[in-house]
Amino acid sequence: MDEGRAAPQAQPVAVQEAEEGPGVTTGALARRLGVSPTTLRSWDRRYGLGPVHRSTGRHRRWTDEDIAVVEEMCRLTTTGLPPAEAARLARKRLVVVEPVGVPRQTGRRAAPVSPAALEREYRGISRAATRLDAPTVHTLLSEAVTRYGLVAAWQEVMVPVLHAVGRKWEEAGDRYVEVEHLLSWHVSRTLQRAVAAVEPPADVPPLVLACVPAEQHVLPLEALSAGLDELGVPQRMFGAAVPVEAVSAAVRRTGPRIVVLWAQARSTASLPLARHLAETHWGVRGARGKPAVMLAGPGWAGRTVRGALHPATLPQALGQIARLYPEVSRDPAHA
């Protein structure tokens, strides 16, 4: 060995990457998109969606433009487009494409659509959520509300995809928790932005919305809240797991016409609380008022309080509420 010559030192990984060329490797891009490297290579071979630049070692290096095209490919396939059609459109970098066979609708109500089209919608959202592709999840949820209307989008798209992701989480041994959280947040965001609420007359008593104590499943109550905005019914939303004292104080302070108590699980449904609110009065002697109580959610199944409303579905709940708010309801078709 020639001890007079220094041994060559290994180059840092960053230097090696730089010498191979700019861009992202196939493996890194696959992890980013939530697909397999084999899928990316297949798209390259079949549809010409591969990277333009290759290193001297013939390794694929994906530039920002290359990545934008395959991201669009992912988004389009989640809407139900066949891969070949999605690839053709992705190359043109179209931003918004309607799913095949589903015409865009305007307004709150849409023409009836086939179960297959709805299933394609929620499967696309589920795949996007699994990839943690938040922009696509948000876009698809918003388009579902525009296309089918708020109530149908909730019942036929959002609820099935939430159930599907929940089952995947349970079957995978508590994996995919991050997927469920991301999807729930975007469903909540979509519901809250679905309708521009109109300020009702000041003299109309509000409606109180609250989950019973220890109940954390608030999304169905948010769907009802969005539907009430669409009807034009004044409301006060208090959200998840509201303590008994807080619900009682809210009722006494606001004097609501209706109190909606949501219970997802039988273990959280509190009949004593429901009876207490049904017997709550306010106001001066001779002009005292009391609320109607609505028991909403599967937790109340088989349980009742005298005189309480007990809808089984979101349309039923909106219809019952609309009948008690005839002076502000803008959409009697719900009744």
C-alpha positions as a LaTeX table, in Angstrom:
\begin{tabular}{lrrr}
\hline
Residue & $x$ (\AA) & $y$ (\AA) & $z$ (\AA) \\
\hline
Met1 & 0.00 & 0.00 & 0.00 \\
Asp2 & 1.25 & 3.47 & $-0.84$ \\
Glu3 & 1.01 & 5.24 & 2.55 \\
Gly4 & 1.93 & 8.55 & 0.93 \\
Arg5 & $-1.46$ & 8.84 & $-0.73$ \\
Ala6 & $-4.57$ & 9.67 & 1.22 \\
Ala7 & $-7.35$ & 7.13 & 1.01 \\
Pro8 & $-10.43$ & 8.38 & $-0.84$ \\
Gln9 & $-13.20$ & 9.45 & 1.54 \\
Ala10 & $-16.86$ & 8.63 & 1.04 \\
Gln11 & $-18.87$ & 11.55 & $-0.20$ \\
Pro12 & $-21.86$ & 12.73 & 1.79 \\
Val13 & $-25.19$ & 11.46 & 0.56 \\
Ala14 & $-26.28$ & 15.00 & $-0.32$ \\
Val15 & $-23.25$ & 15.38 & $-2.60$ \\
Gln16 & $-23.95$ & 12.06 & $-4.28$ \\
Glu17 & $-27.58$ & 13.08 & $-4.88$ \\
Ala18 & $-26.49$ & 16.39 & $-6.35$ \\
Glu19 & $-24.09$ & 14.69 & $-8.74$ \\
Glu20 & $-26.80$ & 12.32 & $-9.92$ \\
Gly21 & $-28.89$ & 15.31 & $-10.93$ \\
Pro22 & $-31.68$ & 17.52 & $-9.67$ \\
Gly23 & $-35.12$ & 16.27 & $-8.73$ \\
Val24 & $-36.68$ & 13.56 & $-6.58$ \\
Thr25 & $-36.08$ & 9.83 & $-6.77$ \\
Thr26 & $-38.88$ & 7.43 & $-7.62$ \\
Gly27 & $-38.84$ & 5.96 & $-4.13$ \\
Ala28 & $-39.07$ & 9.36 & $-2.48$ \\
Leu29 & $-41.93$ & 10.42 & $-4.77$ \\
Ala30 & $-43.79$ & 7.16 & $-4.15$ \\
Arg31 & $-43.64$ & 7.77 & $-0.39$ \\
Arg32 & $-44.81$ & 11.34 & $-0.90$ \\
Leu33 & $-47.83$ & 10.31 & $-3.01$ \\
Gly34 & $-48.71$ & 7.19 & $-1.04$ \\
Val35 & $-48.34$ & 4.87 & $-4.04$ \\
Ser36 & $-45.82$ & 2.14 & $-4.82$ \\
Pro37 & $-42.72$ & 2.73 & $-6.96$ \\
Thr38 & $-44.07$ & $-0.01$ & $-9.25$ \\
Thr39 & $-47.16$ & 2.12 & $-9.90$ \\
Leu40 & $-45.06$ & 5.09 & $-10.94$ \\
Arg41 & $-42.97$ & 2.94 & $-13.26$ \\
Ser42 & $-46.15$ & 1.47 & $-14.73$ \\
Trp43 & $-47.56$ & 4.94 & $-15.40$ \\
Asp44 & $-44.29$ & 5.83 & $-17.09$ \\
Arg45 & $-44.31$ & 2.72 & $-19.27$ \\
Arg46 & $-48.01$ & 2.74 & $-20.17$ \\
Tyr47 & $-48.93$ & 6.43 & $-20.29$ \\
Gly48 & $-45.67$ & 8.31 & $-20.68$ \\
Leu49 & $-45.93$ & 10.03 & $-17.27$ \\
Gly50 & $-42.32$ & 9.40 & $-16.34$ \\
Pro51 & $-39.64$ & 11.97 & $-15.55$ \\
Val52 & $-38.07$ & 13.88 & $-18.40$ \\
His53 & $-34.62$ & 13.98 & $-16.76$ \\
Arg54 & $-32.55$ & 10.90 & $-15.98$ \\
Ser55 & $-29.16$ & 10.85 & $-14.31$ \\
Thr56 & $-26.04$ & 9.48 & $-15.94$ \\
Gly57 & $-26.75$ & 6.19 & $-14.18$ \\
Arg58 & $-30.18$ & 6.08 & $-15.84$ \\
His59 & $-31.93$ & 6.68 & $-12.51$ \\
Arg60 & $-35.23$ & 8.51 & $-12.68$ \\
Arg61 & $-35.17$ & 12.04 & $-11.26$ \\
Trp62 & $-38.59$ & 13.70 & $-10.96$ \\
Thr63 & $-38.67$ & 17.49 & $-11.39$ \\
Asp64 & $-41.38$ & 19.78 & $-10.00$ \\
Glu65 & $-43.17$ & 19.68 & $-13.37$ \\
Asp66 & $-43.02$ & 15.88 & $-13.49$ \\
Ile67 & $-44.38$ & 15.68 & $-9.97$ \\
Ala68 & $-47.23$ & 18.08 & $-10.78$ \\
Val69 & $-48.35$ & 15.78 & $-13.60$ \\
Val70 & $-48.41$ & 12.60 & $-11.49$ \\
Glu71 & $-50.11$ & 14.45 & $-8.63$ \\
Glu72 & $-52.81$ & 15.42 & $-11.11$ \\
Met73 & $-52.96$ & 11.79 & $-12.23$ \\
Cys74 & $-53.57$ & 10.73 & $-8.62$ \\
Arg75 & $-56.27$ & 13.36 & $-8.17$ \\
Leu76 & $-58.09$ & 12.39 & $-11.36$ \\
Thr77 & $-58.08$ & 8.67 & $-10.60$ \\
Thr78 & $-59.65$ & 9.37 & $-7.19$ \\
Thr79 & $-62.63$ & 10.95 & $-8.99$ \\
Gly80 & $-63.29$ & 7.64 & $-10.73$ \\
Leu81 & $-61.70$ & 8.29 & $-14.13$ \\
Pro82 & $-60.09$ & 5.26 & $-15.83$ \\
Pro83 & $-56.28$ & 5.46 & $-15.63$ \\
Ala84 & $-55.82$ & 5.96 & $-19.40$ \\
Glu85 & $-58.24$ & 8.91 & $-19.47$ \\
Ala86 & $-56.78$ & 10.36 & $-16.29$ \\
Ala87 & $-53.29$ & 10.16 & $-17.78$ \\
Arg88 & $-54.40$ & 11.93 & $-20.95$ \\
Leu89 & $-55.92$ & 14.79 & $-18.96$ \\
Ala90 & $-53.02$ & 14.91 & $-16.49$ \\
Arg91 & $-50.62$ & 15.54 & $-19.34$ \\
Lys92 & $-52.68$ & 18.58 & $-20.23$ \\
Arg93 & $-52.55$ & 19.60 & $-16.54$ \\
Leu94 & $-56.30$ & 20.19 & $-16.25$ \\
Val95 & $-57.15$ & 21.57 & $-12.84$ \\
Val96 & $-60.79$ & 20.50 & $-12.46$ \\
Val97 & $-62.42$ & 17.56 & $-14.20$ \\
Glu98 & $-65.90$ & 16.17 & $-13.58$ \\
Pro99 & $-66.19$ & 12.44 & $-12.88$ \\
Val100 & $-67.34$ & 10.40 & $-15.86$ \\
Gly101 & $-71.11$ & 10.31 & $-16.23$ \\
Val102 & $-71.79$ & 12.85 & $-13.44$ \\
Pro103 & $-72.92$ & 16.24 & $-14.78$ \\
Arg104 & $-72.21$ & 19.31 & $-12.69$ \\
Gln105 & $-75.24$ & 20.66 & $-10.89$ \\
Thr106 & $-75.87$ & 24.12 & $-9.59$ \\
Gly107 & $-77.79$ & 25.18 & $-6.50$ \\
Arg108 & $-78.46$ & 23.20 & $-3.34$ \\
Arg109 & $-80.35$ & 20.36 & $-5.03$ \\
Ala110 & $-79.09$ & 18.05 & $-7.71$ \\
Ala111 & $-80.62$ & 15.51 & $-10.03$ \\
Pro112 & $-80.69$ & 11.92 & $-8.72$ \\
Val113 & $-77.51$ & 10.00 & $-9.37$ \\
Ser114 & $-76.81$ & 6.31 & $-9.46$ \\
Pro115 & $-75.46$ & 4.44 & $-6.43$ \\
Ala116 & $-72.43$ & 3.54 & $-8.52$ \\
Ala117 & $-71.60$ & 7.22 & $-9.05$ \\
Leu118 & $-71.91$ & 7.93 & $-5.33$ \\
Glu119 & $-69.76$ & 4.93 & $-4.48$ \\
Arg120 & $-67.14$ & 6.20 & $-6.93$ \\
Glu121 & $-67.21$ & 9.54 & $-5.12$ \\
Tyr122 & $-66.60$ & 8.20 & $-1.63$ \\
Arg123 & $-64.03$ & 5.65 & $-2.77$ \\
Gly124 & $-62.09$ & 8.46 & $-4.41$ \\
Ile125 & $-62.18$ & 10.49 & $-1.21$ \\
Ser126 & $-61.10$ & 7.45 & 0.80 \\
Arg127 & $-58.10$ & 6.84 & $-1.45$ \\
Ala128 & $-57.07$ & 10.51 & $-1.28$ \\
Ala129 & $-57.37$ & 10.50 & 2.51 \\
Thr130 & $-55.26$ & 7.34 & 2.75 \\
Arg131 & $-52.54$ & 9.15 & 0.78 \\
Leu132 & $-52.95$ & 12.13 & 3.14 \\
Asp133 & $-53.66$ & 14.19 & 0.02 \\
Ala134 & $-55.45$ & 17.01 & 1.83 \\
Pro135 & $-56.02$ & 19.30 & $-1.21$ \\
Thr136 & $-57.76$ & 16.51 & $-3.12$ \\
Val137 & $-59.86$ & 15.49 & $-0.12$ \\
His138 & $-61.02$ & 19.08 & 0.29 \\
Thr139 & $-61.76$ & 19.50 & $-3.42$ \\
Leu140 & $-63.74$ & 16.25 & $-3.71$ \\
Leu141 & $-65.80$ & 16.95 & $-0.58$ \\
Ser142 & $-66.64$ & 20.48 & $-1.75$ \\
Glu143 & $-67.57$ & 19.23 & $-5.22$ \\
Ala144 & $-69.84$ & 16.57 & $-3.70$ \\
Val145 & $-71.79$ & 19.23 & $-1.80$ \\
Thr146 & $-72.11$ & 21.36 & $-4.95$ \\
Arg147 & $-73.10$ & 18.40 & $-7.10$ \\
Tyr148 & $-75.55$ & 16.55 & $-4.85$ \\
Gly149 & $-76.65$ & 19.11 & $-2.29$ \\
Leu150 & $-75.70$ & 19.29 & 1.39 \\
Val151 & $-77.98$ & 16.58 & 2.78 \\
Ala152 & $-77.27$ & 14.02 & 0.03 \\
Ala153 & $-73.53$ & 14.70 & 0.17 \\
Trp154 & $-73.56$ & 14.07 & 3.91 \\
Gln155 & $-75.66$ & 10.91 & 3.80 \\
Glu156 & $-74.40$ & 9.33 & 0.58 \\
Val157 & $-70.76$ & 10.42 & 0.42 \\
Met158 & $-69.37$ & 11.71 & 3.73 \\
Val159 & $-70.93$ & 9.14 & 6.07 \\
Pro160 & $-69.92$ & 6.11 & 3.95 \\
Val161 & $-66.33$ & 7.32 & 3.61 \\
Leu162 & $-66.08$ & 8.05 & 7.34 \\
His163 & $-67.37$ & 4.55 & 8.09 \\
Ala164 & $-64.98$ & 2.99 & 5.57 \\
Val165 & $-61.95$ & 4.74 & 7.03 \\
Gly166 & $-63.09$ & 3.86 & 10.55 \\
Arg167 & $-63.35$ & 0.18 & 9.61 \\
Lys168 & $-59.90$ & 0.29 & 8.01 \\
Trp169 & $-58.50$ & 1.76 & 11.23 \\
Glu170 & $-60.09$ & $-0.98$ & 13.37 \\
Glu171 & $-59.04$ & $-3.81$ & 11.08 \\
Ala172 & $-55.46$ & $-2.53$ & 10.87 \\
Gly173 & $-54.92$ & $-2.55$ & 14.62 \\
Asp174 & $-55.09$ & 1.21 & 15.28 \\
Arg175 & $-53.12$ & 2.14 & 12.16 \\
Tyr176 & $-54.40$ & 4.92 & 9.91 \\
Val177 & $-55.43$ & 7.11 & 12.85 \\
Glu178 & $-53.85$ & 10.03 & 11.02 \\
Val179 & $-56.07$ & 9.28 & 8.01 \\
Glu180 & $-59.24$ & 9.40 & 10.09 \\
His181 & $-58.20$ & 12.66 & 11.75 \\
Leu182 & $-57.36$ & 14.33 & 8.45 \\
Leu183 & $-60.62$ & 13.20 & 6.85 \\
Ser184 & $-62.73$ & 14.28 & 9.85 \\
Trp185 & $-61.15$ & 17.71 & 9.88 \\
His186 & $-61.87$ & 18.26 & 6.19 \\
Val187 & $-65.45$ & 17.00 & 6.51 \\
Ser188 & $-65.94$ & 19.47 & 9.37 \\
Arg189 & $-64.38$ & 22.27 & 7.36 \\
Thr190 & $-66.55$ & 21.48 & 4.33 \\
Leu191 & $-69.74$ & 21.42 & 6.40 \\
Gln192 & $-68.94$ & 24.73 & 8.06 \\
Arg193 & $-68.31$ & 26.39 & 4.68 \\
Ala194 & $-71.13$ & 24.69 & 2.77 \\
Val195 & $-73.75$ & 27.38 & 3.27 \\
Ala196 & $-73.56$ & 31.12 & 3.80 \\
Ala197 & $-75.70$ & 31.66 & 6.88 \\
Val198 & $-78.25$ & 34.47 & 6.76 \\
Glu199 & $-78.80$ & 36.44 & 9.95 \\
Pro200 & $-82.38$ & 35.70 & 11.07 \\
Pro201 & $-84.66$ & 38.26 & 12.75 \\
Ala202 & $-83.46$ & 39.19 & 16.23 \\
Asp203 & $-86.77$ & 38.31 & 17.90 \\
Val204 & $-86.77$ & 34.65 & 16.75 \\
Pro205 & $-85.70$ & 32.26 & 19.54 \\
Pro206 & $-82.62$ & 30.22 & 18.62 \\
Leu207 & $-82.07$ & 26.50 & 18.60 \\
Val208 & $-79.40$ & 24.95 & 20.86 \\
Leu209 & $-77.14$ & 22.17 & 19.53 \\
Ala210 & $-75.00$ & 20.17 & 21.98 \\
Cys211 & $-73.42$ & 16.76 & 22.33 \\
Val212 & $-74.22$ & 15.09 & 25.62 \\
Pro213 & $-71.44$ & 14.89 & 28.23 \\
Ala214 & $-68.58$ & 12.53 & 27.22 \\
Glu215 & $-69.79$ & 12.43 & 23.59 \\
Gln216 & $-67.00$ & 13.38 & 21.20 \\
His217 & $-68.68$ & 12.52 & 17.86 \\
Val218 & $-69.66$ & 16.00 & 16.74 \\
Leu219 & $-69.64$ & 15.69 & 12.93 \\
Pro220 & $-73.33$ & 14.63 & 12.64 \\
Leu221 & $-74.27$ & 17.65 & 14.72 \\
Glu222 & $-72.19$ & 19.85 & 12.42 \\
Ala223 & $-74.10$ & 18.42 & 9.45 \\
Leu224 & $-77.37$ & 19.36 & 11.15 \\
Ser225 & $-75.98$ & 22.82 & 11.87 \\
Ala226 & $-75.12$ & 23.32 & 8.20 \\
Gly227 & $-78.62$ & 22.19 & 7.26 \\
Leu228 & $-80.09$ & 24.73 & 9.68 \\
Asp229 & $-78.05$ & 27.48 & 8.03 \\
Glu230 & $-79.59$ & 26.38 & 4.75 \\
Leu231 & $-83.06$ & 26.60 & 6.27 \\
Gly232 & $-82.37$ & 29.97 & 7.86 \\
Val233 & $-82.98$ & 28.78 & 11.44 \\
Pro234 & $-81.07$ & 30.69 & 14.18 \\
Gln235 & $-78.87$ & 28.44 & 16.28 \\
Arg236 & $-76.27$ & 28.22 & 19.00 \\
Met237 & $-73.75$ & 25.40 & 18.52 \\
Phe238 & $-71.86$ & 24.21 & 21.61 \\
Gly239 & $-70.07$ & 21.20 & 20.12 \\
Ala240 & $-68.70$ & 18.04 & 21.68 \\
Ala241 & $-68.95$ & 16.76 & 25.26 \\
Val242 & $-70.87$ & 19.67 & 26.80 \\
Pro243 & $-71.13$ & 19.36 & 30.62 \\
Val244 & $-74.60$ & 19.15 & 32.14 \\
Glu245 & $-74.24$ & 22.50 & 33.90 \\
Ala246 & $-73.14$ & 24.18 & 30.67 \\
Val247 & $-76.11$ & 22.84 & 28.68 \\
Ser248 & $-78.51$ & 23.95 & 31.40 \\
Ala249 & $-76.95$ & 27.41 & 31.59 \\
Ala250 & $-77.09$ & 27.79 & 27.79 \\
Val251 & $-80.79$ & 26.91 & 27.75 \\
Arg252 & $-81.65$ & 29.33 & 30.55 \\
Arg253 & $-79.64$ & 32.16 & 28.99 \\
Thr254 & $-80.81$ & 31.80 & 25.39 \\
Gly255 & $-84.40$ & 30.63 & 25.82 \\
Pro256 & $-84.29$ & 28.30 & 22.79 \\
Arg257 & $-87.30$ & 26.98 & 20.95 \\
Ile258 & $-85.59$ & 23.57 & 20.55 \\
Val259 & $-82.67$ & 21.84 & 22.29 \\
Val260 & $-80.94$ & 19.16 & 20.21 \\
Leu261 & $-78.97$ & 16.60 & 22.21 \\
Trp262 & $-76.68$ & 14.34 & 20.16 \\
Ala263 & $-75.61$ & 10.92 & 21.45 \\
Gln264 & $-73.65$ & 8.57 & 19.21 \\
Ala265 & $-73.34$ & 5.81 & 21.78 \\
Arg266 & $-75.93$ & 4.35 & 24.14 \\
Ser267 & $-73.44$ & 4.72 & 26.97 \\
Thr268 & $-73.43$ & 8.51 & 26.63 \\
Ala269 & $-77.19$ & 9.09 & 26.15 \\
Ser270 & $-78.46$ & 10.64 & 29.39 \\
Leu271 & $-82.20$ & 10.41 & 29.99 \\
Pro272 & $-81.96$ & 12.44 & 33.24 \\
Leu273 & $-80.39$ & 15.31 & 31.31 \\
Ala274 & $-83.06$ & 15.13 & 28.59 \\
Arg275 & $-85.86$ & 15.12 & 31.17 \\
His276 & $-84.27$ & 18.00 & 33.07 \\
Leu277 & $-84.09$ & 20.15 & 29.93 \\
Ala278 & $-87.65$ & 19.24 & 28.94 \\
Glu279 & $-88.82$ & 20.58 & 32.31 \\
Thr280 & $-86.69$ & 23.74 & 32.25 \\
His281 & $-88.65$ & 27.01 & 32.17 \\
Trp282 & $-87.59$ & 30.63 & 31.83 \\
Gly283 & $-89.16$ & 34.06 & 31.66 \\
Val284 & $-91.47$ & 36.05 & 33.93 \\
Arg285 & $-94.62$ & 34.66 & 35.56 \\
Gly286 & $-97.43$ & 34.47 & 33.06 \\
Ala287 & $-95.06$ & 34.39 & 30.08 \\
Arg288 & $-92.81$ & 31.49 & 30.87 \\
Gly289 & $-91.39$ & 29.33 & 28.10 \\
Lys290 & $-89.84$ & 25.88 & 27.77 \\
Pro291 & $-87.98$ & 24.18 & 24.92 \\
Ala292 & $-88.86$ & 21.23 & 22.79 \\
Val293 & $-86.20$ & 18.54 & 23.19 \\
Met294 & $-84.85$ & 16.64 & 20.18 \\
Leu295 & $-83.01$ & 13.40 & 20.89 \\
Ala296 & $-80.72$ & 12.87 & 17.91 \\
Gly297 & $-78.29$ & 10.05 & 17.21 \\
Pro298 & $-78.21$ & 6.25 & 17.52 \\
Gly299 & $-77.42$ & 6.44 & 21.23 \\
Trp300 & $-81.06$ & 7.28 & 21.94 \\
Ala301 & $-82.42$ & 4.16 & 20.23 \\
Gly302 & $-85.07$ & 2.56 & 22.45 \\
Arg303 & $-85.04$ & 5.54 & 24.83 \\
Thr304 & $-87.49$ & 8.39 & 24.92 \\
Val305 & $-88.74$ & 11.34 & 26.91 \\
Arg306 & $-92.37$ & 12.37 & 26.89 \\
Gly307 & $-92.99$ & 14.92 & 24.14 \\
Ala308 & $-89.44$ & 14.74 & 22.76 \\
Leu309 & $-88.72$ & 14.77 & 19.04 \\
His310 & $-86.82$ & 11.69 & 17.91 \\
Pro311 & $-85.73$ & 11.86 & 14.24 \\
Ala312 & $-84.00$ & 8.89 & 12.65 \\
Thr313 & $-82.25$ & 10.76 & 9.83 \\
Leu314 & $-80.89$ & 14.19 & 8.98 \\
Pro315 & $-83.80$ & 14.99 & 6.59 \\
Gln316 & $-86.29$ & 14.04 & 9.32 \\
Ala317 & $-84.54$ & 16.28 & 11.84 \\
Leu318 & $-84.55$ & 19.22 & 9.42 \\
Gly319 & $-88.20$ & 18.63 & 8.58 \\
Gln320 & $-89.28$ & 18.56 & 12.23 \\
Ile321 & $-87.29$ & 21.71 & 13.00 \\
Ala322 & $-88.64$ & 23.51 & 9.91 \\
Arg323 & $-92.22$ & 22.94 & 11.11 \\
Leu324 & $-91.36$ & 24.65 & 14.41 \\
Tyr325 & $-89.74$ & 27.61 & 12.63 \\
Pro326 & $-92.30$ & 28.54 & 9.94 \\
Glu327 & $-91.46$ & 32.26 & 10.15 \\
Val328 & $-87.83$ & 31.82 & 9.06 \\
Ser329 & $-87.59$ & 28.53 & 7.19 \\
Arg330 & $-86.64$ & 29.27 & 3.58 \\
Asp331 & $-86.92$ & 25.69 & 2.32 \\
Pro332 & $-90.26$ & 24.03 & 3.12 \\
Ala333 & $-89.33$ & 21.09 & 0.88 \\
His334 & $-87.36$ & 19.70 & 3.82 \\
Ala335 & $-90.52$ & 19.38 & 5.89 \\
\hline
\end{tabular}
